[in-house]
CSV table of C-alpha atoms in Angstrom, one decimal:
chain,number,residue,atom,x,y,z
A,1475,MET,CA,108.2,98.9,93.2
A,1476,THR,CA,108.6,95.2,92.7
A,1477,THR,CA,107.5,93.0,95.5
A,1478,THR,CA,110.9,91.3,95.5
A,1479,CYS,CA,112.7,94.6,96.1
A,1480,LYS,CA,113.9,94.7,99.7
A,1481,LEU,CA,115.7,97.9,100.6
A,1482,SER,CA,118.0,98.0,103.6
A,1483,LYS,CA,119.9,100.7,105.3
A,1484,SER,CA,123.0,98.6,105.7
A,1485,GLY,CA,125.5,97.9,102.9
A,1486,ASN,CA,128.8,99.0,101.6
A,1487,ASP,CA,127.7,100.3,98.2
A,1488,LEU,CA,127.3,104.0,99.1
A,1489,PHE,CA,125.8,106.3,96.5
A,1490,SER,CA,128.5,108.6,95.1
A,1491,ASP,CA,126.4,111.9,95.3
A,1492,PRO,CA,123.9,111.9,98.2
A,1493,THR,CA,122.9,115.5,97.5
A,1494,PHE,CA,121.7,114.5,94.0
A,1495,TYR,CA,119.8,111.6,95.5
A,1496,ARG,CA,118.0,113.9,97.9
A,1497,SER,CA,117.2,116.3,95.1
A,1498,VAL,CA,115.7,113.7,92.9
A,1499,VAL,CA,113.7,112.1,95.7
A,1500,GLY,CA,112.5,115.5,96.9
A,1501,ALA,CA,111.1,116.1,93.4
A,1502,LEU,CA,109.4,112.8,93.4
A,1503,GLN,CA,107.7,113.7,96.6
A,1504,TYR,CA,106.0,116.7,94.8
A,1505,THR,CA,105.1,114.4,91.9
A,1506,THR,CA,103.0,112.3,94.3
A,1507,ILE,CA,100.4,115.1,94.4
A,1508,THR,CA,99.3,114.3,90.8
A,1509,ARG,CA,100.6,110.7,90.7
A,1510,PRO,CA,99.3,109.1,93.9
A,1511,GLU,CA,100.1,105.6,92.6
A,1512,ILE,CA,103.8,106.1,93.2
A,1513,SER,CA,103.3,107.3,96.9
A,1514,PHE,CA,104.3,103.9,98.4
A,1515,ALA,CA,107.5,103.6,96.3
A,1516,VAL,CA,108.5,107.2,96.9
A,1517,ASN,CA,107.9,106.8,100.6
A,1518,LYS,CA,110.2,103.8,100.7
A,1519,VAL,CA,113.1,105.6,99.0
A,1520,CYS,CA,112.6,108.6,101.2
A,1521,GLN,CA,113.4,106.5,104.2
A,1522,PHE,CA,117.1,106.3,103.1
A,1523,MET,CA,117.8,110.0,102.4
A,1524,ALA,CA,120.4,110.2,105.2
A,1525,ASN,CA,122.6,107.5,103.8
A,1526,PRO,CA,121.6,106.4,100.3
A,1527,LEU,CA,123.1,103.3,98.7
A,1528,GLU,CA,123.4,102.2,95.1
A,1529,THR,CA,120.4,99.8,95.6
A,1530,HIS,CA,118.3,102.8,96.7
A,1531,TRP,CA,119.3,104.7,93.6
A,1532,THR,CA,118.4,101.7,91.4
A,1533,ALA,CA,114.9,101.9,93.0
A,1534,VAL,CA,114.7,105.6,92.3
A,1535,LYS,CA,115.6,105.0,88.7
A,1536,ARG,CA,112.9,102.4,88.4
A,1537,ILE,CA,110.3,105.0,89.6
A,1538,LEU,CA,111.6,107.5,87.1
A,1539,ARG,CA,111.4,104.9,84.3
A,1540,TYR,CA,107.8,104.2,85.3
A,1541,LEU,CA,106.9,107.9,85.2
A,1542,LYS,CA,108.5,108.3,81.8
A,1543,GLY,CA,106.5,105.4,80.4
A,1544,SER,CA,103.2,106.8,81.8
A,1545,LEU,CA,103.6,110.5,81.1
A,1546,TYR,CA,100.0,111.1,80.1
A,1547,GLN,CA,98.3,109.3,83.0
A,1548,GLU,CA,97.8,111.8,85.8
A,1549,LEU,CA,95.3,113.6,88.0
A,1550,GLN,CA,94.6,117.0,86.5
A,1551,LEU,CA,93.8,119.7,89.0
A,1552,ARG,CA,91.9,122.6,87.5
A,1553,PRO,CA,89.9,125.5,89.1
A,1554,ALA,CA,86.1,125.1,89.1
A,1555,ILE,CA,84.0,127.6,87.2
A,1556,SER,CA,81.7,129.3,89.6
A,1557,GLY,CA,78.0,128.6,89.0
A,1558,GLN,CA,78.6,125.5,86.9
A,1559,PRO,CA,78.5,121.8,88.1
A,1560,ILE,CA,81.9,120.3,88.6
A,1561,PRO,CA,82.6,117.6,86.0
A,1562,LEU,CA,83.9,114.4,87.5
A,1563,ARG,CA,85.8,111.7,85.5
A,1564,GLY,CA,87.3,108.7,87.0
A,1565,LEU,CA,89.9,106.2,85.7
A,1566,CYS,CA,91.1,103.0,87.3
A,1567,ASP,CA,94.0,100.7,86.6
A,1568,ALA,CA,92.9,97.3,87.9
A,1569,ASP,CA,96.4,95.6,87.6
């Protein structure tokens, strides 16, 4: 999310297919399990599921473009092998 993006519930530019909006945003909610850096942005667009506007859809598309550009940056959740130490690797994006 850009810091200049101010989403509001009022407006006259209603999104044409609210069901599609809800479907995409719902999928983004599951994505936050392995991509916690998008949690804030997804939470913001979730607040407008009842009455989405075109500006909200623009914000959702921005999140999707971010995900497309960072496909190979994720948390990988794997089962631990019993009896062996759990390997721990950490990455940090300091932007």
